[in-house]
Tab-separated table of C-alpha atoms in Angstrom:
chain	number	residue	atom	x	y	z
A	1	MET	CA	-4.388	22.229	4.845
A	2	GLY	CA	-7.725	20.678	7.052
A	3	VAL	CA	-9.261	17.159	6.297
A	4	SER	CA	-12.733	16.613	4.892
A	5	ARG	CA	-15.779	16.412	6.815
A	6	LEU	CA	-17.131	14.235	4.162
A	7	ASP	CA	-14.228	11.712	4.394
A	8	VAL	CA	-14.233	11.708	8.080
A	9	LEU	CA	-17.962	11.158	7.848
A	10	TYR	CA	-18.377	8.392	5.455
A	11	ARG	CA	-15.738	6.760	7.764
A	12	LYS	CA	-17.962	6.909	10.846
A	13	LEU	CA	-20.695	5.684	8.811
A	14	LEU	CA	-18.627	2.485	7.648
A	15	LEU	CA	-18.554	-1.074	9.865
A	16	THR	CA	-16.100	-2.642	8.364
A	17	LYS	CA	-13.139	-3.851	10.579
A	18	LEU	CA	-9.086	-3.824	8.564
A	19	PHE	CA	-6.842	-6.696	9.783
A	20	ILE	CA	-9.718	-8.585	11.547
A	21	GLN	CA	-6.860	-11.544	11.954
A	22	GLY	CA	-3.910	-9.174	13.437
A	23	TRP	CA	-0.407	-8.833	11.954
A	24	GLY	CA	-0.519	-12.368	9.942
A	25	ARG	CA	1.506	-15.329	10.285
A	26	PRO	CA	5.110	-14.519	11.473
A	27	GLU	CA	6.337	-16.595	8.743
A	28	ASP	CA	4.829	-15.152	5.766
A	29	LEU	CA	6.419	-11.829	7.010
A	30	LYS	CA	9.464	-12.954	7.178
A	31	ARG	CA	9.031	-14.370	3.494
A	32	ILE	CA	7.454	-11.214	2.101
A	33	PHE	CA	9.973	-9.149	3.984
A	34	GLU	CA	13.206	-11.094	2.644
A	35	PHE	CA	11.389	-11.021	-1.412
A	36	ARG	CA	10.862	-7.429	-1.231
A	37	LYS	CA	14.656	-6.878	-1.227
A	38	THR	CA	14.212	-8.657	-4.789
A	39	ILE	CA	11.129	-6.799	-6.086
A	40	GLY	CA	12.692	-3.369	-5.243
A	41	ASP	CA	15.279	-3.799	-6.908
A	42	ARG	CA	14.375	-2.943	-10.411
A	43	GLU	CA	17.602	-4.452	-11.622
A	44	LYS	CA	16.872	-7.979	-9.798
A	45	CYS	CA	13.128	-7.924	-10.838
A	46	LYS	CA	13.162	-7.230	-14.338
A	47	HIS	CA	13.842	-10.733	-15.745
A	48	LEU	CA	11.934	-12.958	-13.004
A	49	VAL	CA	8.220	-12.328	-15.238
A	50	PRO	CA	9.162	-13.782	-18.756
A	51	ARG	CA	8.179	-12.558	-21.705
A	52	ASP	CA	6.265	-15.060	-22.741
A	53	TYR	CA	4.644	-15.661	-19.563
A	54	PRO	CA	0.977	-17.844	-20.018
A	55	VAL	CA	-1.892	-15.622	-20.153
A	56	PHE	CA	-5.159	-16.516	-20.855
A	57	ILE	CA	-8.627	-15.610	-22.552
A	58	ASP	CA	-11.685	-17.491	-21.045
A	59	LYS	CA	-14.793	-15.824	-22.436
A	60	VAL	CA	-15.449	-12.739	-25.021
A	61	GLU	CA	-18.807	-10.618	-24.607
A	62	ASP	CA	-19.752	-8.558	-27.216
A	63	HIS	CA	-21.314	-4.812	-26.467
A	64	SER	CA	-23.107	-2.101	-28.845
A	65	ASP	CA	-19.927	-0.200	-27.694
A	66	CYS	CA	-16.551	-2.375	-27.115
A	67	LYS	CA	-15.987	-5.845	-26.299
A	68	ILE	CA	-15.108	-7.568	-22.630
A	69	HIS	CA	-12.612	-10.188	-23.172
A	70	ASN	CA	-12.477	-12.024	-19.127
A	71	GLY	CA	-8.644	-13.706	-19.149
A	72	HIS	CA	-6.932	-15.153	-16.163
A	73	PHE	CA	-2.812	-16.696	-15.162
A	74	ILE	CA	-1.441	-17.758	-12.921
A	75	SER	CA	0.475	-15.402	-10.479
A	76	PRO	CA	3.927	-15.574	-10.648
A	77	LEU	CA	4.026	-14.346	-6.588
A	78	GLU	CA	3.069	-18.443	-6.585
A	79	HIS	CA	6.247	-19.710	-8.026
A	80	PHE	CA	9.001	-16.975	-6.157
A	81	VAL	CA	7.029	-17.639	-2.813
A	82	PRO	CA	4.924	-20.467	-2.259
A	83	GLY	CA	1.793	-21.128	-0.628
A	84	ILE	CA	1.917	-17.411	0.626
A	85	LEU	CA	-1.823	-16.309	-1.350
A	86	PRO	CA	-5.038	-17.210	-0.275
A	87	THR	CA	-6.083	-20.105	-2.656
A	88	GLU	CA	-8.002	-18.455	-4.269
A	89	SER	CA	-5.873	-15.553	-5.587
A	90	VAL	CA	-3.844	-17.811	-6.761
A	91	LYS	CA	-5.192	-17.682	-10.344
A	92	ALA	CA	-5.309	-13.554	-11.200
A	93	ARG	CA	-8.537	-12.676	-13.441
A	94	PHE	CA	-8.720	-10.056	-15.297
A	95	GLN	CA	-10.960	-8.066	-17.941
A	96	PHE	CA	-10.341	-6.191	-20.731
A	97	ILE	CA	-12.424	-3.825	-22.315
A	98	ILE	CA	-11.205	-2.762	-25.925
A	99	PRO	CA	-13.311	-0.498	-28.464
A	100	LYS	CA	-14.559	-2.054	-31.742
A	101	LYS	CA	-13.311	0.353	-33.610
A	102	TRP	CA	-9.392	1.631	-33.098
A	103	ARG	CA	-8.203	5.342	-33.655
A	104	LYS	CA	-4.964	5.822	-34.347
A	105	HIS	CA	-2.833	3.992	-31.981
A	106	ARG	CA	-4.390	1.060	-29.775
A	107	PRO	CA	-3.652	2.132	-26.041
A	108	VAL	CA	-3.992	0.896	-23.174
A	109	CYS	CA	-4.395	1.941	-19.520
A	110	ILE	CA	-3.947	-1.120	-16.694
A	111	HIS	CA	-6.311	-0.520	-14.093
A	112	LEU	CA	-5.365	-1.718	-10.187
A	113	ALA	CA	-8.217	-1.898	-7.697
A	114	GLY	CA	-8.652	-0.008	-4.909
A	115	THR	CA	-9.454	-0.564	-0.962
A	116	GLY	CA	-12.681	-2.719	-1.487
A	117	ASP	CA	-12.725	-2.552	-4.954
A	118	HIS	CA	-13.280	-6.624	-5.243
A	119	PHE	CA	-15.521	-6.594	-8.865
A	120	PHE	CA	-14.987	-4.899	-12.495
A	121	TRP	CA	-18.001	-2.963	-12.349
A	122	ARG	CA	-16.949	-0.122	-10.938
A	123	ARG	CA	-14.087	0.665	-12.505
A	124	ARG	CA	-15.760	0.006	-15.901
A	125	THR	CA	-18.854	1.976	-15.399
A	126	LEU	CA	-16.748	5.097	-13.998
A	127	MET	CA	-13.434	4.996	-15.860
A	128	ALA	CA	-12.935	2.010	-18.793
A	129	ARG	CA	-16.287	2.796	-20.713
A	130	PRO	CA	-15.988	6.638	-20.364
A	131	MET	CA	-12.340	6.512	-21.750
A	132	ILE	CA	-13.560	4.403	-24.839
A	133	LYS	CA	-16.112	7.147	-25.440
A	134	GLU	CA	-13.898	9.795	-25.173
A	135	THR	CA	-10.902	8.778	-26.850
A	136	GLY	CA	-10.825	5.113	-27.859
A	137	MET	CA	-8.594	3.683	-25.466
A	138	ALA	CA	-8.416	0.421	-23.813
A	139	SER	CA	-8.822	-0.563	-20.213
A	140	LEU	CA	-7.534	-3.917	-18.437
A	141	LEU	CA	-8.655	-4.482	-15.201
A	142	ARG	CA	-7.020	-6.283	-12.262
A	143	SER	CA	-9.247	-6.902	-9.367
A	144	SER	CA	-7.009	-7.400	-6.099
A	145	LEU	CA	-7.395	-7.762	4.658
A	146	LYS	CA	-7.539	-10.117	7.235
A	147	ASN	CA	-4.094	-9.767	7.855
A	148	VAL	CA	-1.646	-6.775	7.653
A	149	SER	CA	-0.057	-9.199	5.648
A	150	ASP	CA	-2.266	-9.527	3.586
A	151	LEU	CA	-1.230	-5.968	2.212
A	152	PHE	CA	1.705	-6.744	1.613
A	153	VAL	CA	1.137	-10.188	-0.286
A	154	MET	CA	-0.830	-8.240	-3.072
A	155	GLY	CA	1.627	-5.621	-3.547
A	156	GLY	CA	4.638	-8.111	-4.383
A	157	ALA	CA	1.636	-10.026	-6.338
A	158	LEU	CA	0.345	-7.497	-8.117
A	159	ILE	CA	4.148	-6.424	-9.202
A	160	LEU	CA	4.544	-9.503	-10.831
A	161	GLU	CA	1.366	-9.882	-12.382
A	162	SER	CA	1.432	-6.152	-14.124
A	163	ALA	CA	4.601	-7.357	-15.490
A	164	ALA	CA	2.243	-10.582	-16.627
A	165	LEU	CA	-0.215	-8.629	-18.195
A	166	LEU	CA	2.314	-5.624	-19.797
A	167	HIS	CA	4.577	-8.194	-21.589
A	168	TRP	CA	1.434	-10.023	-22.947
A	169	LEU	CA	0.036	-6.292	-24.027
A	170	GLU	CA	3.631	-6.359	-25.613
A	171	ARG	CA	3.566	-9.570	-27.375
A	172	GLU	CA	-0.420	-8.800	-28.919
A	173	GLY	CA	0.590	-5.597	-30.085
A	174	TYR	CA	-1.123	-3.125	-27.623
A	175	TRP	CA	0.874	0.529	-27.947
A	176	PRO	CA	1.724	2.735	-25.706
A	177	LEU	CA	0.599	1.017	-22.331
A	178	GLY	CA	0.005	2.249	-18.837
A	179	MET	CA	-1.039	2.458	-15.535
A	180	THR	CA	-3.467	3.741	-12.893
A	181	GLY	CA	-5.821	3.209	-9.789
A	182	ILE	CA	-7.428	4.828	-7.663
A	183	SER	CA	-6.405	4.979	-4.248
A	184	MET	CA	-4.750	1.699	-2.426
A	185	GLY	CA	-4.482	1.338	-6.303
A	186	GLY	CA	-2.719	3.860	-7.224
A	187	HIS	CA	-0.315	2.996	-4.574
A	188	MET	CA	0.336	-0.403	-6.332
A	189	ALA	CA	-0.061	0.908	-9.413
A	190	SER	CA	3.006	3.463	-8.657
A	191	LEU	CA	4.545	-0.327	-7.158
A	192	ALA	CA	4.184	-1.758	-10.133
A	193	VAL	CA	5.965	0.881	-12.525
A	194	THR	CA	8.626	0.959	-10.219
A	195	ASN	CA	10.231	-2.845	-11.634
A	196	TRP	CA	9.435	-2.018	-15.435
A	197	PRO	CA	12.222	-1.725	-17.384
A	198	LYS	CA	10.777	1.043	-20.242
A	199	PRO	CA	9.355	4.082	-20.038
A	200	ILE	CA	5.594	4.068	-19.221
A	201	PRO	CA	2.759	6.451	-18.258
A	202	LEU	CA	1.716	6.265	-14.369
A	203	ILE	CA	-1.531	8.349	-13.365
A	204	PRO	CA	-1.866	7.487	-9.573
A	205	CYS	CA	-4.972	8.900	-7.963
A	206	LEU	CA	-5.572	10.007	-4.560
A	207	SER	CA	-2.381	8.196	-3.268
A	208	TRP	CA	0.693	8.757	-2.060
A	209	THR	CA	4.514	7.575	-0.660
A	210	THR	CA	3.305	5.409	1.825
A	211	ALA	CA	0.818	2.963	3.595
A	212	SER	CA	1.876	3.936	6.474
A	213	SER	CA	0.024	7.198	7.229
A	214	VAL	CA	-3.211	5.545	5.729
A	215	PHE	CA	-3.309	2.840	8.595
A	216	THR	CA	-1.824	4.692	11.746
A	217	THR	CA	-2.817	8.524	11.395
A	218	GLY	CA	-5.768	8.563	8.453
A	219	VAL	CA	-9.470	8.166	8.933
A	220	LEU	CA	-8.593	4.407	8.541
A	221	SER	CA	-7.130	4.048	11.430
A	222	LYS	CA	-10.484	3.579	13.137
A	223	ALA	CA	-10.951	1.169	11.497
A	224	VAL	CA	-8.067	-1.076	12.467
A	225	ASN	CA	-8.281	-3.893	14.692
A	226	TRP	CA	-5.942	-2.865	17.254
A	227	ARG	CA	-7.264	-4.971	20.001
A	228	GLU	CA	-6.758	-8.093	17.990
A	229	LEU	CA	-3.125	-6.063	16.654
A	230	GLU	CA	-1.975	-5.414	20.306
A	231	LYS	CA	-2.748	-8.424	22.238
A	232	GLN	CA	-0.458	-10.489	19.320
A	233	TYR	CA	2.446	-8.591	20.054
A	234	ALA	CA	2.249	-8.739	23.334
A	235	THR	CA	1.963	-12.482	23.283
A	236	HIS	CA	4.454	-13.532	20.304
A	237	THR	CA	7.687	-12.295	21.123
A	238	VAL	CA	8.732	-12.877	17.448
A	239	TYR	CA	7.746	-9.442	16.637
A	240	GLU	CA	10.010	-7.441	18.903
A	241	GLU	CA	12.705	-10.027	18.826
A	242	GLU	CA	12.745	-11.556	14.883
A	243	ILE	CA	10.811	-9.476	12.353
A	244	ILE	CA	11.840	-5.694	13.887
A	245	HIS	CA	15.454	-6.669	12.658
A	246	LEU	CA	14.072	-7.413	9.124
A	247	LEU	CA	12.930	-4.149	8.629
A	248	GLU	CA	15.830	-1.779	6.667
A	249	TYR	CA	13.585	1.250	5.247
A	250	CYS	CA	15.311	3.927	6.531
A	251	GLY	CA	14.428	7.087	5.273
A	252	THR	CA	14.081	11.126	6.880
A	253	ASP	CA	10.680	10.060	7.503
A	254	SER	CA	11.139	6.231	9.063
A	255	PHE	CA	9.663	8.170	12.110
A	256	ARG	CA	9.532	12.018	11.608
A	257	MET	CA	5.735	11.534	11.026
A	258	GLY	CA	5.320	9.776	14.927
A	259	GLN	CA	6.909	13.199	15.952
A	260	ASP	CA	2.953	14.691	15.372
A	261	PHE	CA	0.898	11.342	16.162
A	262	VAL	CA	-0.872	13.263	19.079
A	263	ARG	CA	-1.227	16.717	17.419
A	264	ASP	CA	-2.241	15.444	14.186
A	265	SER	CA	-3.481	12.112	14.589
A	266	PRO	CA	-7.554	11.633	14.303
A	267	GLY	CA	-7.434	10.754	17.949
A	268	SER	CA	-5.213	10.178	20.512
A	269	PHE	CA	-3.669	6.816	21.420
A	270	ASP	CA	-5.928	6.751	24.198
A	271	LYS	CA	-8.663	7.167	21.958
A	272	LEU	CA	-7.575	5.095	19.864
A	273	SER	CA	-8.678	1.930	20.540
A	274	ASP	CA	-9.870	2.389	24.055
A	275	LEU	CA	-7.917	-0.816	25.500
A	276	ALA	CA	-6.766	-1.665	28.592
A	277	LEU	CA	-3.902	-3.999	28.956
A	278	SER	CA	-5.673	-6.904	30.867
A	279	SER	CA	-6.396	-10.638	30.694
A	280	SER	CA	-10.346	-9.910	30.619
A	281	LEU	CA	-9.801	-7.622	27.906
A	282	LEU	CA	-7.865	-9.193	25.663
A	283	GLY	CA	-8.598	-12.534	26.223
A	284	MET	CA	-5.074	-13.784	27.120
A	285	SER	CA	-4.627	-16.592	29.554
A	286	SER	CA	-3.080	-15.982	32.796
A	287	GLU	CA	0.385	-17.727	31.353
A	288	GLN	CA	0.271	-14.985	28.656
A	289	ASP	CA	-0.879	-12.596	31.070
A	290	GLU	CA	2.598	-12.986	33.467
A	291	ARG	CA	4.592	-13.487	30.162
A	292	VAL	CA	3.243	-9.578	29.372
A	293	GLY	CA	3.751	-8.456	32.497
A	294	LEU	CA	7.554	-9.748	32.663
A	295	ARG	CA	8.518	-8.312	29.159
A	296	ARG	CA	7.012	-5.204	30.348
A	297	GLU	CA	9.202	-5.684	33.492
A	298	ALA	CA	12.596	-6.327	31.942
A	299	ALA	CA	11.570	-3.643	28.917
A	300	GLY	CA	11.461	-1.500	31.832
A	301	GLY	CA	15.507	-1.645	33.563
A	302	GLY	CA	18.887	-1.928	31.771
A	303	VAL	CA	19.349	-4.917	29.020
A	304	GLY	CA	16.637	-6.769	30.271
A	305	ALA	CA	15.318	-10.099	29.018
A	306	SER	CA	16.163	-10.084	25.660
A	307	GLY	CA	19.853	-8.699	25.870
A	308	ARG	CA	19.419	-5.050	24.438
A	309	ASP	CA	22.541	-3.033	24.222
A	310	SER	CA	22.406	-0.912	26.911
A	311	SER	CA	23.730	1.921	24.346
A	312	LEU	CA	19.933	1.519	23.010
A	313	LEU	CA	18.154	1.985	25.734
A	314	LEU	CA	16.821	5.163	26.149
A	315	GLU	CA	16.922	7.220	30.237
A	316	GLN	CA	14.043	6.615	31.901
A	317	ARG	CA	12.434	10.207	33.198
A	318	GLU	CA	9.136	9.989	35.073
A	319	GLY	CA	6.345	12.184	33.190
A	320	ASP	CA	8.260	11.654	29.807
A	321	ASP	CA	5.525	12.418	27.285
A	322	LEU	CA	5.411	10.744	23.635
A	323	ASP	CA	6.651	14.011	21.907
A	324	ARG	CA	10.270	12.841	23.344
A	325	MET	CA	10.255	10.225	23.077
A	326	LEU	CA	9.855	10.173	19.181
A	327	SER	CA	11.526	12.994	18.887
A	328	ALA	CA	14.645	11.420	20.050
A	329	VAL	CA	14.247	8.147	17.850
A	330	SER	CA	13.243	10.298	14.622
A	331	SER	CA	16.500	9.888	13.144
A	332	SER	CA	17.207	6.328	14.142
A	333	ARG	CA	16.127	3.266	11.978
A	334	PRO	CA	12.732	1.668	12.601
A	335	HIS	CA	14.287	-1.299	14.450
A	336	MET	CA	15.914	1.024	16.971
A	337	ASP	CA	12.826	2.944	17.107
A	338	MET	CA	10.832	0.244	18.465
A	339	LEU	CA	13.646	-0.970	20.860
A	340	HIS	CA	13.446	2.516	22.228
A	341	ALA	CA	9.873	2.809	22.356
A	342	LYS	CA	9.834	-0.279	25.243
A	343	ASN	CA	11.397	1.800	28.073
A	344	ILE	CA	8.475	4.791	28.322
A	345	SER	CA	7.498	4.494	32.195
A	346	ARG	CA	5.317	1.404	32.950
A	347	GLY	CA	2.731	0.856	35.393
A	348	THR	CA	-0.541	3.271	34.840
A	349	GLY	CA	1.039	3.649	31.341
A	350	GLN	CA	1.278	0.034	30.262
A	351	ARG	CA	-1.769	0.471	27.807
A	352	GLN	CA	-0.670	3.572	26.949
A	353	SER	CA	2.798	2.209	25.727
A	354	LEU	CA	1.336	-1.180	24.435
A	355	GLN	CA	-0.702	1.233	21.882
A	356	ARG	CA	2.903	2.915	20.890
A	357	GLU	CA	4.463	-0.192	20.451
A	358	SER	CA	1.701	-1.604	18.560
A	359	LEU	CA	1.596	1.814	16.441
A	360	CYS	CA	5.703	2.083	15.503
A	361	PHE	CA	5.619	-1.775	14.373
A	362	MET	CA	2.881	-0.910	12.060
A	363	LYS	CA	4.426	2.529	10.574
A	364	GLY	CA	7.778	0.037	10.201
A	365	VAL	CA	6.221	-3.096	8.198
A	366	MET	CA	4.104	-0.382	6.447
A	367	ASP	CA	6.844	1.453	5.404
A	368	GLU	CA	9.371	-1.520	4.714
A	369	CYS	CA	6.764	-2.996	1.986
A	370	THR	CA	4.676	0.188	0.702
A	371	HIS	CA	7.335	3.128	0.476
A	372	ILE	CA	7.990	3.963	-2.368
A	373	ALA	CA	11.401	5.176	-1.481
A	374	ASN	CA	11.777	1.321	-0.658
A	375	PHE	CA	11.286	0.893	-4.433
A	376	SER	CA	13.376	1.772	-7.275
A	377	VAL	CA	13.072	4.849	-9.171
A	378	PRO	CA	10.511	4.538	-12.680
A	379	VAL	CA	12.531	4.841	-15.807
A	380	ASP	CA	11.227	8.147	-16.506
A	381	PRO	CA	9.498	10.170	-13.523
A	382	ARG	CA	8.203	13.043	-16.000
A	383	LEU	CA	5.703	10.568	-17.470
A	384	ILE	CA	3.790	10.367	-13.894
A	385	ILE	CA	0.736	12.246	-13.072
A	386	ILE	CA	-0.243	11.671	-9.314
A	387	VAL	CA	-3.658	13.459	-8.809
A	388	GLN	CA	-4.108	14.337	-4.941
A	389	ALA	CA	-7.063	15.829	-3.006
A	390	LYS	CA	-5.817	18.933	-0.643
A	391	GLU	CA	-8.366	17.630	2.299
A	392	ASP	CA	-7.410	13.832	2.013
A	393	ALA	CA	-8.239	12.346	5.219
A	394	TYR	CA	-7.733	8.760	4.387
A	395	VAL	CA	-4.244	9.499	2.808
A	396	PRO	CA	-1.969	11.379	5.226
A	397	ARG	CA	0.564	14.065	3.319
A	398	THR	CA	1.970	15.669	7.156
A	399	GLY	CA	5.591	14.122	8.137
A	400	VAL	CA	5.424	11.830	4.856
A	401	ARG	CA	8.306	12.443	1.729
A	402	SER	CA	6.786	13.560	-0.914
A	403	LEU	CA	6.514	11.975	-4.307
A	404	GLN	CA	8.319	14.871	-5.977
A	405	GLU	CA	11.259	14.399	-3.818
A	406	ILE	CA	11.176	11.204	-4.178
A	407	TRP	CA	10.772	10.515	-7.893
A	408	PRO	CA	12.063	14.081	-9.697
A	409	GLY	CA	10.052	15.526	-12.139
A	410	CYS	CA	6.992	13.568	-11.674
A	411	GLU	CA	3.696	16.145	-11.642
A	412	VAL	CA	1.491	16.483	-8.817
A	413	ARG	CA	-2.102	17.632	-9.947
A	414	TYR	CA	-4.374	18.650	-6.395
A	415	LEU	CA	-8.294	19.159	-6.469
A	416	ASP	CA	-10.294	20.622	-3.725
A	417	GLY	CA	-11.888	18.500	-1.487
A	418	GLY	CA	-11.734	15.051	0.397
A	419	HIS	CA	-11.139	11.594	-0.592
A	420	ILE	CA	-15.022	10.650	-0.691
A	421	SER	CA	-15.750	13.875	-2.732
A	422	ALA	CA	-12.704	13.254	-4.736
A	423	TYR	CA	-14.001	9.409	-6.159
A	424	LEU	CA	-17.466	10.385	-6.491
A	425	PHE	CA	-17.481	13.180	-8.444
A	426	LYS	CA	-13.902	14.244	-9.628
A	427	GLN	CA	-13.525	11.031	-12.283
A	428	ALA	CA	-13.351	13.046	-15.541
A	429	ILE	CA	-10.101	14.845	-13.753
A	430	PHE	CA	-8.614	11.416	-13.353
A	431	ARG	CA	-9.429	10.378	-16.864
A	432	GLN	CA	-7.703	13.668	-17.834
A	433	ALA	CA	-4.661	13.238	-16.567
A	434	ILE	CA	-4.531	9.380	-18.146
A	435	TYR	CA	-4.965	11.023	-21.336
A	436	ASP	CA	-2.607	14.102	-20.708
A	437	ALA	CA	0.442	11.149	-19.364
A	438	PHE	CA	-0.189	8.871	-22.801
A	439	ASP	CA	0.330	12.156	-24.978
A	440	ARG	CA	3.434	13.488	-22.887
A	441	PHE	CA	4.372	9.744	-24.218
A	442	LEU	CA	3.594	9.776	-27.278
A	443	GLN	CA	5.470	12.778	-27.976
A	444	LYS	CA	8.791	12.019	-26.147
A	445	TYR	CA	8.502	8.352	-27.146
A	446	PRO	CA	6.890	8.491	-30.868
A	447	MET	CA	9.004	5.188	-32.211
A	448	LEU	CA	9.475	3.230	-28.794
């Protein structure tokens, strides 16, 4: 299946850059990777947020068709990883849109925000109010990237914040409860449901198994600030000497996607950022530039300055292409993948090598914190209905494990077209999937 031309065109019209400040503080990456081991395990995570976690309603707006409750609570993540959240994100805000008259039950679906959806009006207008009119279902809207680490912090925060909201809704007598989101919001909803200790409807729309493909092979890879990422990766050894060794995800697709980078990505490595590994372009000082050169020289032979075991090194052969390199490491753990990648022939290929290393590192850290297989399987995957676009250029599925493989029993519904056209014109199909998932829950768990 090809990719949507509209997706590609829409991306070209956007001037937004992602990860403009780079990878984020190494200390923050270390802390969030360590905490991922806790929130990736439902048994460890289910008691982190108490059932009586305080949630506050600040204002109630009375409208002709509904009432809108504006509320807040302190993000539980602040208690477990203090200081990791930006100051403005410590207080989590939400809108709760409820019908004036309920029907048989009091169902509520939590909608998580997608990339760029920083306010409530879009989800309120396109999803929440139509859902009240069509079925009387209430909606709770949670508002969700300067650094790569921001994405991981957001994921950890939303997992715990969703638990706080679900506990609060249960206390208030709402039932049944479910979760949904579009694009990145759908992926975050998926992560949140993995840690809820009860069966719950989940409807992720236009999302898939991991965020790594979004930022390395999808059209959004063109929006990534690769210049700053490569500069930081080249000048700070902590990423390759410490961070890499914290990565634990080693599923069958942990590096398989890389084999198809050249053939399937929206541009070659050379065209990805049009960079030259020079002090003038990267803005390095002469000392930094010398340090990068020494690192590359050391990486080019034997154990090198970092003391790597020679058994981890690929034999260098002039003319080795990217496909051969990636194929040789496709079954390795992520940190081994990146150590191998350092031994490609240098000289004129230094810039390409740095790009490859940065992409390998990006995939490794993204899979560590966002790959669904790194989290618990939801209690009942048969309550999950995934809605995907066949020609989605934002969320590539090539070379990535399918959700049906990871969550046996879940349902996937495919729409014609791409990411943008589905978002603009298929909201009714998203809503129908929500209704179907809730009906499925009521049939299976009428007394839960």
